[in-house]
Amino acid sequence: MSKPIPQRGSNVSLPRRAWAIRRHALRMGEVQGQGYIGQALGVADVLAVACFHATHYRPEDPGWEGRDRFYLSIGHYAIALYAAMIEAGILPEDEIETYGMDDSRMPMSGMASYTPGMEITGGSLGQGLGIAVGAAMGLKRKGNPAFVYNLMSDGELGEGSTWEAAMSAAQHKLNNLICLVDFNNQQADGPSRAALATTPEAPKWQAFGWHAQEVDGNDLPALVRAFDNARNHPGDAPRVIICNTQMCKGVPFLEARDKTHFIRVDADEWAKALAHLDSVIPA
Amino acid sequence: MTDIPFGAHSRRKSKYAARSVPGEKLATSAMIASLDAEGRATIAAPFGQALCELAATRDDIVGLSADLSKYTDMHVFAERYPDRFYQMGMAEQLLFSAAAGLAREGFTPFATTYAVFASRRAYDFICMAIAEENLPVKIACALPGLTTGYGPSHQATEDLAIFRGMPNLTIVDPCDAVETMQATHALAATPGPTYMRLLRGNVPDVLGEYGYQFELGRAKTLRDGNDVLFISSGFMTMRTLDAAKALEADGVDCAVLHVPTIKPLDEATIRLEAAKTGRLIVTAENHSIIGGLGEAVGASLMRAGVQARFRQIALPDEFLDAGALPTLHDQYGLSVPRITTRVKEWLDE
């Protein structure tokens, strides 16, 4: 199933892509004055590797049949995926100002019917992996070698439907399915592990028949290796990458906050956050 | 909220209490109860047969089950097309999510389970993964309403009330084997998600003698009459046709309007028939009196300003007893003798 790493006619570095995703997301957050900024900053490195190293797609044709499917199970992370899609050229940058506004193509929760490149309507948590199972079965039926990626959160490990889907993926030998778990240990009421303990995470997936990797989700070289391993691993097992991420990564004064599931940022703090990013532009 | 007298929420009566119709105690027929098979021709596994016919001409048809293929007639398809059948295990949320994923990749999945598990357990998955995206997932569910004596865990007495509120979802409640086969073809041919209440096993052939042809979204007059207008769906049309014959012997002239499509409802035909003056209108359905065909018809007539005497035959707003199906149909008013008795009482009011 191995494929060459796509060259997109660009020599922009992955750190620069991740930086740009964070910047686009912050600008969208500023439009609303609040939002799921902590998740967007935290998962930016994962999305940089997914969108600019691992997945095949055509920015000008988001519905291209040969594309790898990228499912956003966590609809509230839409701000992060919009940022990545703007960086990828699927969405125009000047639509940032419409984020979450009336008549926007970028609603606060990701929905397939609104946004080019948004594959599913996430948001009701615990559904993405099950839909990905069906899509992976469908791709195999068609003899289509594309992968299905499903980006979910650690909180979704609490949903029983996640484990129904996990068992089924192994049962049906879906080696074209790659699940990404953004493990930031933060959900609406506080730390995920305090809400419904899911430890140990990787052994659970392995026990369910998956090829599991655990990685620092803010370490770009480690992520590249993990994505490569997931795509190239031989055998029938579906693959999961547990990405341990830091909420608000890249903006220190936000990283220092206790509760970061849904952030309200004072008007002057947006400029402060953007100024910080602009002081550390990667090569 | 009005005052509710203390004790008004009474418990269901003891299963040892006297039945309304005394007599022989029948064995609970569990999951494989038959409907009026005695003396009527039946067709085996009409849904499974129709699905195989469809699959013979359409490569996009695939089948899914959550460990109930033998009890939803999906086994007929699974045996004929094993490589197009997906066993999803006892996992209904996954069943419908995976069906959504297959539909996304261009297939037309038929997903089957019991009506209770689709409506009560997997509602959010059907709603968000399938209906919100208007995907062509075809849901066919056995044991709708009171079609098993197994008890409330398997009696989907409120499935229509639950699903009628779901946008985009087409809902069909066929009467018999003939209509089940016709509807399976019609639903496969329509875009978007659909829910069909499934009569499985040996299913009576009722509509054959009426030269009936199912049309999605259309109500059909099967019989005309001047005194009573039955408006019925599902197997209750079988019962209203029989009740009409029984009442004819007593000089009561009954019409039967069959409404197999619950949503979208054929309001034009219903209003036209209901507006003919002088007839008692009686809706009859295999569903709770709350939120099913009867309330849909009643609201439609009110909106249109149609004035008529209106009564409902439906299951009570209760968790039903376990028991033998014929006993329960009699107890809860769905049997032909109970229908005829009540109609005569209403006419005498």
XYZ file of C-alpha atoms in Angstrom:
632
model
C 0.000 0.000 0.000
C 3.036 2.225 0.114
C 2.922 5.383 -1.941
C 5.538 8.000 -2.648
C 5.391 11.122 -0.526
C 3.632 13.639 -2.747
C 5.500 16.634 -3.997
C 3.207 19.583 -4.246
C 5.466 21.854 -6.157
C 6.400 23.570 -2.946
C 9.452 23.563 -0.743
C 7.669 25.124 2.219
C 8.824 23.335 5.353
C 6.480 21.432 7.665
C 7.319 23.741 10.622
C 6.302 26.672 8.453
C 3.054 24.872 7.492
C 2.257 24.205 11.147
C 3.013 27.833 11.990
C 0.727 29.025 9.209
C -2.101 26.731 10.365
C -1.807 28.234 13.854
C -1.841 31.738 12.433
C -4.900 31.154 10.225
C -6.710 29.602 13.198
C -5.893 32.515 15.485
C -7.212 34.950 12.925
C -10.455 32.980 12.694
C -10.711 32.894 16.479
C -10.312 36.663 16.530
C -13.324 37.012 14.259
C -15.501 35.369 16.905
C -13.553 36.496 19.956
C -13.619 32.972 21.324
C -13.524 29.373 20.238
C -11.727 26.073 20.151
C -8.370 27.751 19.768
C -6.598 25.486 22.226
C -7.356 22.430 20.108
C -6.397 24.177 16.869
C -3.035 25.279 18.219
C -2.440 21.856 19.733
C -3.296 19.796 16.663
C -1.621 22.080 14.104
C 1.485 19.882 13.854
C -0.618 16.752 13.278
C -2.558 18.518 10.528
C 0.622 19.867 8.962
C 1.972 16.332 8.563
C -1.405 14.925 7.507
C -2.091 17.585 4.885
C 1.433 18.333 3.635
C 3.149 14.981 3.913
C 0.838 12.005 4.279
C -2.418 12.421 2.366
C -3.042 12.534 -1.372
C -5.524 15.098 -2.666
C -6.013 17.743 -5.303
C -6.697 21.183 -3.809
C -8.509 22.273 -6.950
C -10.733 19.169 -6.907
C -11.607 18.230 -3.300
C -13.908 15.431 -4.510
C -11.251 13.702 -6.634
C -12.002 9.953 -6.472
C -8.361 9.044 -5.893
C -7.959 11.247 -2.803
C -7.277 9.944 0.659
C -10.383 10.611 2.712
C -9.811 12.790 5.779
C -12.691 12.610 8.249
C -13.041 15.155 11.026
C -15.040 13.304 13.658
C -14.564 16.179 16.095
C -16.683 18.851 14.441
C -15.569 21.547 16.876
C -12.015 21.210 15.522
C -13.302 22.647 12.246
C -11.390 25.868 12.886
C -8.167 23.828 12.749
C -9.084 21.966 9.579
C -10.270 25.173 7.870
C -6.894 26.650 8.703
C -5.151 23.651 7.152
C -7.400 23.770 4.087
C -6.693 27.471 3.633
C -2.988 26.705 3.810
C -3.502 23.866 1.308
C -5.324 26.144 -1.122
C -8.666 24.338 -0.888
C -10.288 27.373 0.745
C -9.341 30.976 -0.046
C -7.586 32.917 2.684
C -9.904 35.878 2.357
C -12.766 33.778 3.735
C -11.130 33.811 7.166
C -13.234 36.856 8.015
C -16.427 34.850 7.449
C -15.604 32.156 10.012
C -18.701 31.369 12.071
C -20.669 34.221 10.515
C -24.063 34.097 8.813
C -23.922 32.567 5.317
C -20.324 31.442 5.782
C -18.925 28.303 4.187
C -17.052 27.818 7.461
C -19.533 27.208 10.300
C -18.178 26.699 13.815
C -18.796 22.939 13.667
C -17.601 21.106 10.563
C -20.369 20.010 8.198
C -19.938 18.298 4.865
C -22.629 20.230 3.034
C -21.061 23.605 3.853
C -17.394 23.301 3.062
C -15.393 21.962 0.109
C -13.045 19.313 1.440
C -15.018 18.685 4.626
C -15.802 15.004 4.126
C -18.323 14.333 6.902
C -20.565 16.106 9.351
C -18.850 15.532 12.676
C -19.785 17.084 15.958
C -21.937 14.377 17.463
C -18.936 12.663 18.965
C -18.221 9.005 18.447
C -19.514 8.731 14.884
C -16.495 9.406 12.685
C -14.700 6.119 13.175
C -17.830 4.110 12.361
C -18.389 6.071 9.155
C -14.710 5.579 8.341
C -15.176 1.823 8.733
C -17.934 1.878 6.113
C -15.916 4.083 3.774
C -12.856 1.839 4.122
C -15.025 -1.167 3.288
C -16.425 0.734 0.318
C -12.972 1.700 -0.995
C -11.887 -1.942 -0.807
C -15.044 -2.985 -2.685
C -14.108 -0.539 -5.453
C -10.450 -1.597 -5.511
C -9.540 1.996 -4.689
C -6.156 2.069 -2.865
C -6.867 5.342 -1.023
C -6.624 5.555 2.758
C -9.311 6.789 5.116
C -8.012 8.980 7.925
C -10.249 9.658 10.895
C -9.217 12.434 13.270
C -10.853 11.976 16.644
C -10.264 13.215 20.170
C -9.365 11.485 23.409
C -12.827 12.376 24.697
C -14.325 10.162 21.989
C -12.660 7.174 23.610
C -15.464 7.493 26.144
C -18.106 6.887 23.486
C -18.970 3.188 23.229
C -19.545 3.502 19.498
C -15.820 4.180 19.065
C -15.060 0.692 20.317
C -17.791 -0.906 18.206
C -16.053 0.640 15.216
C -12.585 -0.330 16.448
C -13.561 -3.981 16.767
C -15.216 -3.947 13.363
C -12.202 -2.380 11.633
C -10.040 -5.257 12.795
C -12.727 -7.825 12.006
C -12.955 -6.543 8.432
C -9.150 -6.237 8.104
C -9.297 -2.560 7.208
C -5.614 -1.859 6.665
C -6.662 1.186 4.633
C -7.942 2.910 7.779
C -5.712 5.218 9.825
C -7.184 6.671 13.000
C -5.574 9.740 14.562
C -6.369 10.378 18.222
C -5.626 13.891 19.392
C -4.797 13.255 23.027
C -4.723 16.616 24.763
C -6.318 15.356 27.985
C -8.836 18.173 28.017
C -12.583 17.924 27.598
C -15.533 20.123 28.489
C -15.599 19.375 32.222
C -11.841 19.089 32.709
C -9.103 16.496 32.158
C -10.194 13.565 29.973
C -8.461 11.039 32.142
C -10.359 12.335 35.169
C -13.698 12.065 33.375
C -13.494 8.470 32.139
C -10.106 6.847 32.424
C -8.999 5.442 29.096
C -5.506 4.404 30.149
C -3.641 2.510 28.932
C -4.551 3.809 25.485
C -2.178 2.077 23.059
C -2.572 -1.394 24.610
C -6.350 -1.012 24.348
C -6.141 -0.444 20.598
C -3.663 -3.290 20.250
C -5.985 -5.580 22.160
C -8.716 -4.601 19.699
C -6.490 -5.758 16.832
C -4.939 -2.483 15.741
C -1.393 -1.487 14.845
C -0.901 1.234 17.445
C 1.699 3.960 17.784
C 1.971 6.639 20.430
C 3.805 9.789 19.536
C 4.490 13.332 20.712
C 1.921 15.107 18.605
C 3.911 18.329 18.595
C 7.116 16.698 17.333
C 7.075 17.018 13.547
C 9.856 14.508 12.697
C 8.264 11.958 15.046
C 4.879 12.528 13.406
C 6.337 12.053 9.940
C 7.831 8.722 11.019
C 4.533 7.641 12.608
C 2.477 8.516 9.518
C 4.993 6.700 7.303
C 4.854 3.658 9.571
C 1.065 3.713 9.535
C 0.884 3.830 5.740
C 3.620 1.294 5.134
C 2.961 -1.198 7.897
C 2.414 -4.633 6.337
C -0.540 -6.780 7.262
C -4.275 -6.525 7.689
C -4.540 -4.473 10.856
C -6.100 -1.020 10.891
C -3.716 1.627 12.196
C -3.969 4.179 14.976
C -1.625 6.985 15.925
C -2.179 8.368 19.397
C -0.879 11.924 19.242
C -0.111 13.435 22.630
C -0.543 17.142 22.118
C -0.299 20.260 24.232
C -3.373 22.468 24.254
C -2.623 25.959 22.929
C 0.815 24.844 21.723
C 2.889 27.677 20.370
C 1.329 30.531 22.356
C 2.925 30.334 25.836
C 0.533 32.600 27.726
C -2.398 30.493 26.507
C -0.568 27.223 27.195
C -0.342 28.351 30.830
C -4.114 28.454 31.270
C -5.912 25.777 33.291
C -9.142 25.352 31.364
C -8.642 25.426 27.641
C -11.523 23.429 26.153
C -13.280 26.580 24.979
C -11.293 29.754 25.249
C -12.432 33.317 25.594
C -9.602 35.671 24.742
C -9.640 39.373 25.534
C -9.542 41.675 22.529
C -5.954 42.767 23.100
C -4.785 39.193 23.615
C -5.393 38.206 20.001
C -2.858 40.767 18.875
C -0.529 39.553 21.604
C -0.886 35.927 20.455
C -0.381 36.825 16.789
C 2.607 39.004 17.692
C 4.161 36.073 19.506
C 3.690 33.809 16.484
C 5.085 36.456 14.185
C 8.201 36.668 16.347
C 9.002 32.981 15.830
C 8.430 32.421 12.098
C 10.113 29.141 11.143
C 12.250 28.817 8.081
C -49.338 21.273 34.083
C -52.653 19.981 35.344
C -52.910 18.120 38.628
C -52.351 14.428 38.315
C -54.239 12.485 40.987
C -52.074 10.430 43.284
C -51.821 6.930 41.874
C -52.721 7.929 38.353
C -49.486 6.445 37.106
C -50.723 2.958 37.841
C -48.573 -0.032 37.175
C -49.433 -2.339 34.334
C -51.906 -4.921 35.447
C -50.578 -8.279 36.559
C -49.966 -10.749 33.798
C -52.160 -13.083 35.819
C -55.121 -10.718 35.613
C -58.112 -11.834 33.567
C -57.904 -11.108 29.830
C -60.664 -9.189 28.146
C -61.435 -12.288 26.106
C -61.399 -15.347 28.334
C -60.544 -18.680 26.888
C -57.614 -20.785 25.880
C -54.183 -19.501 26.940
C -51.884 -19.316 23.928
C -48.122 -19.739 23.947
C -46.038 -16.621 23.438
C -44.956 -16.716 19.833
C -41.715 -14.838 20.516
C -39.891 -13.381 17.527
C -41.414 -15.403 14.722
C -45.057 -14.579 15.138
C -47.220 -14.908 12.060
C -49.874 -12.438 11.028
C -53.164 -13.964 9.972
C -51.432 -16.765 8.121
C -54.314 -19.156 8.604
C -56.418 -19.437 5.510
C -54.407 -16.821 3.618
C -51.733 -17.375 1.020
C -48.317 -16.233 2.165
C -45.031 -15.376 0.490
C -41.750 -16.308 2.167
C -39.221 -13.588 2.954
C -40.580 -10.983 0.522
C -37.970 -8.375 1.487
C -35.078 -10.807 1.028
C -36.462 -11.889 -2.338
C -36.892 -8.323 -3.546
C -33.405 -7.387 -2.410
C -31.946 -10.254 -4.444
C -33.930 -9.136 -7.485
C -32.509 -5.649 -7.060
C -28.954 -6.880 -6.574
C -29.155 -8.850 -9.800
C -29.386 -5.608 -11.756
C -27.545 -3.130 -9.514
C -23.952 -3.562 -8.390
C -24.277 -0.754 -5.862
C -26.658 -2.717 -3.638
C -25.006 -4.066 -0.475
C -26.554 -5.500 2.679
C -25.671 -5.065 6.346
C -26.921 -6.733 9.478
C -26.274 -6.432 13.204
C -26.548 -10.117 14.051
C -30.186 -10.416 12.982
C -29.974 -11.432 9.338
C -32.115 -14.521 9.906
C -34.782 -12.433 11.592
C -34.943 -9.662 9.024
C -34.901 -11.903 5.915
C -31.480 -10.456 5.086
C -30.133 -14.031 5.201
C -31.706 -14.649 1.797
C -29.509 -11.908 0.332
C -26.459 -12.966 2.384
C -26.706 -16.509 1.033
C -27.129 -15.376 -2.572
C -24.569 -12.557 -2.465
C -22.132 -13.402 0.345
C -19.456 -10.993 -0.892
C -21.941 -8.104 -0.843
C -23.130 -8.758 2.683
C -21.496 -7.181 5.744
C -22.005 -8.720 9.162
C -21.439 -5.840 11.573
C -22.019 -7.757 14.791
C -24.261 -6.739 17.647
C -23.475 -3.052 17.229
C -26.307 -0.928 15.883
C -24.543 2.419 16.145
C -21.759 0.985 14.010
C -24.281 -0.638 11.668
C -25.693 2.718 10.619
C -22.398 4.628 10.708
C -20.796 2.047 8.442
C -23.815 2.150 6.145
C -23.259 5.902 5.911
C -19.607 5.326 4.994
C -20.551 2.838 2.276
C -23.120 5.280 0.905
C -20.432 7.995 0.812
C -18.406 5.744 -1.459
C -21.268 5.334 -3.910
C -23.035 2.238 -2.658
C -26.699 1.828 -1.751
C -26.653 0.001 1.575
C -29.661 -1.838 2.965
C -29.173 -1.907 6.731
C -31.434 -4.101 8.804
C -32.108 -4.750 12.468
C -35.138 -4.656 14.746
C -37.125 -1.441 14.811
C -36.491 -0.930 18.532
C -32.724 -0.933 18.067
C -32.747 1.414 15.092
C -35.128 3.907 16.641
C -34.191 3.861 20.302
C -30.498 2.982 20.230
C -29.104 4.317 16.975
C -31.254 7.429 16.453
C -28.407 9.952 16.610
C -26.301 7.913 14.184
C -29.127 7.645 11.659
C -29.898 11.334 12.121
C -26.396 12.808 11.825
C -24.410 10.299 9.780
C -27.224 9.516 7.320
C -30.216 11.872 7.275
C -28.426 15.188 7.737
C -26.307 14.351 4.717
C -29.258 12.892 2.800
C -27.366 9.684 2.041
C -29.147 6.805 0.271
C -29.119 4.374 3.185
C -32.152 2.086 3.126
C -33.186 1.022 6.616
C -35.511 -1.962 6.927
C -36.571 -2.949 10.420
C -38.399 -5.984 11.667
C -40.824 -6.177 14.583
C -42.470 -2.771 14.156
C -45.251 -1.864 16.565
C -46.906 -4.914 18.082
C -45.629 -7.771 15.919
C -44.001 -9.815 18.660
C -45.249 -11.017 21.997
C -41.770 -10.895 23.455
C -42.408 -7.757 25.496
C -41.399 -4.094 25.497
C -37.688 -4.755 24.834
C -38.639 -5.855 21.309
C -41.911 -4.016 20.662
C -41.259 -0.807 18.700
C -44.542 0.839 19.559
C -43.128 4.354 19.122
C -40.793 4.042 16.124
C -42.951 6.243 13.888
C -43.214 8.920 16.580
C -39.435 8.896 16.872
C -38.632 8.888 13.172
C -41.326 11.263 11.902
C -39.374 14.137 13.415
C -36.241 13.328 11.431
C -35.820 15.602 8.380
C -35.085 13.977 5.004
C -36.238 10.534 6.125
C -38.880 8.778 4.008
C -41.010 6.377 6.074
C -42.980 3.448 4.669
C -45.230 0.973 6.502
C -46.262 -1.750 4.018
C -49.372 -3.863 4.422
C -48.324 -7.259 3.153
C -45.833 -9.336 1.150
C -46.813 -7.848 -2.216
C -46.324 -4.317 -1.015
C -43.110 -5.143 0.832
C -41.561 -6.345 -2.430
C -42.856 -3.392 -4.442
C -41.752 -0.907 -1.790
C -38.251 -2.396 -1.589
C -37.794 -1.676 -5.302
C -39.334 1.796 -5.011
C -37.193 2.776 -2.035
C -34.016 1.621 -3.762
C -34.949 3.857 -6.690
C -35.476 6.981 -4.613
C -32.590 9.192 -3.473
C -32.068 9.880 0.207
C -32.541 7.840 3.349
C -35.576 5.636 3.913
C -37.060 3.652 6.787
C -39.317 0.676 6.091
C -41.246 -1.237 8.715
C -40.581 -4.823 7.855
C -42.951 -7.772 7.927
C -40.694 -10.808 7.716
C -40.935 -14.579 7.440
C -44.108 -15.926 5.833
C -46.007 -12.756 5.081
C -49.652 -12.768 3.940
C -50.594 -11.810 0.388
C -53.506 -9.408 0.829
C -53.281 -6.750 -1.831
C -52.819 -9.177 -4.734
C -56.583 -9.420 -5.183
C -56.882 -5.624 -5.406
C -54.510 -5.279 -8.352
C -52.523 -2.976 -6.122
C -49.328 -1.172 -7.129
C -47.303 0.663 -4.489
C -46.371 4.236 -5.342
C -44.065 6.048 -2.952
C -45.909 8.915 -1.281
C -49.339 7.914 -2.524
C -52.367 6.809 -0.518
C -54.781 4.506 -2.327
C -58.478 3.828 -1.929
C -58.884 0.055 -1.782
C -62.595 0.066 -1.100
C -65.322 2.706 -1.152
C -68.182 3.121 1.331
C -70.636 5.701 2.682
C -70.684 5.241 6.467
C -67.073 4.887 7.616
C -63.698 5.883 6.161
C -60.836 3.802 7.486
C -57.451 5.476 7.014
C -54.893 2.804 7.764
C -51.278 1.808 7.275
C -49.156 -1.327 7.588
C -50.795 -4.609 8.415
C -53.707 -2.709 9.933
C -54.964 -2.233 6.374
C -55.293 -6.005 6.266
C -57.404 -5.710 9.405
C -59.534 -2.787 8.219
C -60.302 -4.605 4.965
C -61.483 -7.610 6.979
C -63.390 -5.373 9.384
C -65.076 -3.677 6.427
C -66.292 -7.069 5.201
C -67.548 -7.981 8.675
C -69.324 -4.655 9.068
C -70.881 -4.984 5.623
C -72.785 -8.022 6.946
C -74.244 -5.706 9.607
C -75.227 -3.118 7.028
C -72.347 -0.722 7.661
C -70.719 0.549 4.472
C -66.954 1.129 4.964
C -64.283 2.663 2.773
C -60.587 1.835 3.221
C -57.854 4.325 2.335
C -54.448 2.671 2.590
C -51.593 5.025 3.511
C -48.328 3.090 3.245
C -46.110 6.171 3.115
C -46.147 7.822 6.525
C -43.714 10.511 5.418
C -44.127 12.352 3.149
C -47.832 11.954 3.857
C -50.259 12.085 0.924
C -52.226 14.896 2.522
C -54.069 15.794 -0.675
C -55.710 12.393 -1.024
C -56.411 12.116 2.699
C -58.067 15.548 2.786
C -60.062 14.822 -0.374
C -61.442 11.572 1.056
C -62.016 13.016 4.534
C -63.905 16.006 3.103
C -66.650 13.764 1.738
C -69.336 14.496 4.291
C -71.190 12.174 6.581
C -68.541 9.530 7.144
C -66.975 8.597 10.449
C -63.210 8.756 10.016
C -61.264 6.019 11.780
C -57.489 5.897 11.567
C -55.977 2.474 12.255
C -52.303 1.819 12.868
C -49.914 -0.647 14.445
C -48.312 2.029 16.624
C -48.769 4.055 19.774
C -51.685 6.463 19.681
C -49.059 9.191 20.146
C -47.130 10.469 17.168
C -48.099 8.029 14.436
C -50.466 7.971 11.461
C -53.556 8.984 13.416
C -52.079 12.179 14.794
C -50.494 12.985 11.429
C -53.878 12.640 9.709
C -55.694 14.553 12.439
C -53.282 17.470 12.279
C -53.441 17.553 8.500
C -57.242 17.715 8.523
C -57.229 20.460 11.141
C -54.738 22.506 9.131
C -56.938 22.165 6.065
C -60.138 23.019 7.949
C -61.724 19.644 7.174
C -64.484 18.972 9.712
C -65.293 15.349 10.482
C -65.994 12.893 13.273
C -62.588 11.426 14.011
C -61.530 8.340 15.997
C -58.230 6.494 16.368
C -57.452 2.808 16.570
C -53.909 2.498 17.865
C -51.871 1.013 20.670
C -52.220 2.660 24.090
C -49.508 4.910 25.522
C -48.161 2.064 27.656
C -45.400 -0.499 27.743
C -47.290 -3.501 26.417
C -47.632 -6.956 27.923
C -45.796 -10.056 26.816
C -47.953 -12.865 25.489
C -49.248 -14.505 22.357
C -49.696 -12.105 19.465
C -53.374 -12.913 18.779
C -54.131 -12.416 22.479
C -52.313 -9.089 22.534
C -53.909 -7.819 19.331
C -57.278 -8.554 20.863
C -56.317 -7.027 24.200
C -55.049 -3.799 22.625
C -57.765 -3.411 20.027
C -55.996 -4.319 16.796
C -57.999 -7.481 16.079
C -60.866 -7.522 13.572
C -63.529 -8.292 16.208
C -62.339 -5.416 18.401
C -62.275 -3.032 15.428
C -65.819 -3.909 14.363
C -67.175 -3.639 17.907
C -65.618 -0.229 18.476
C -66.736 1.138 15.119
C -70.320 0.125 15.841
C -70.099 1.789 19.267
C -68.765 4.977 17.704
C -71.510 4.985 15.082
C -74.104 4.690 17.859
C -72.711 7.598 19.891
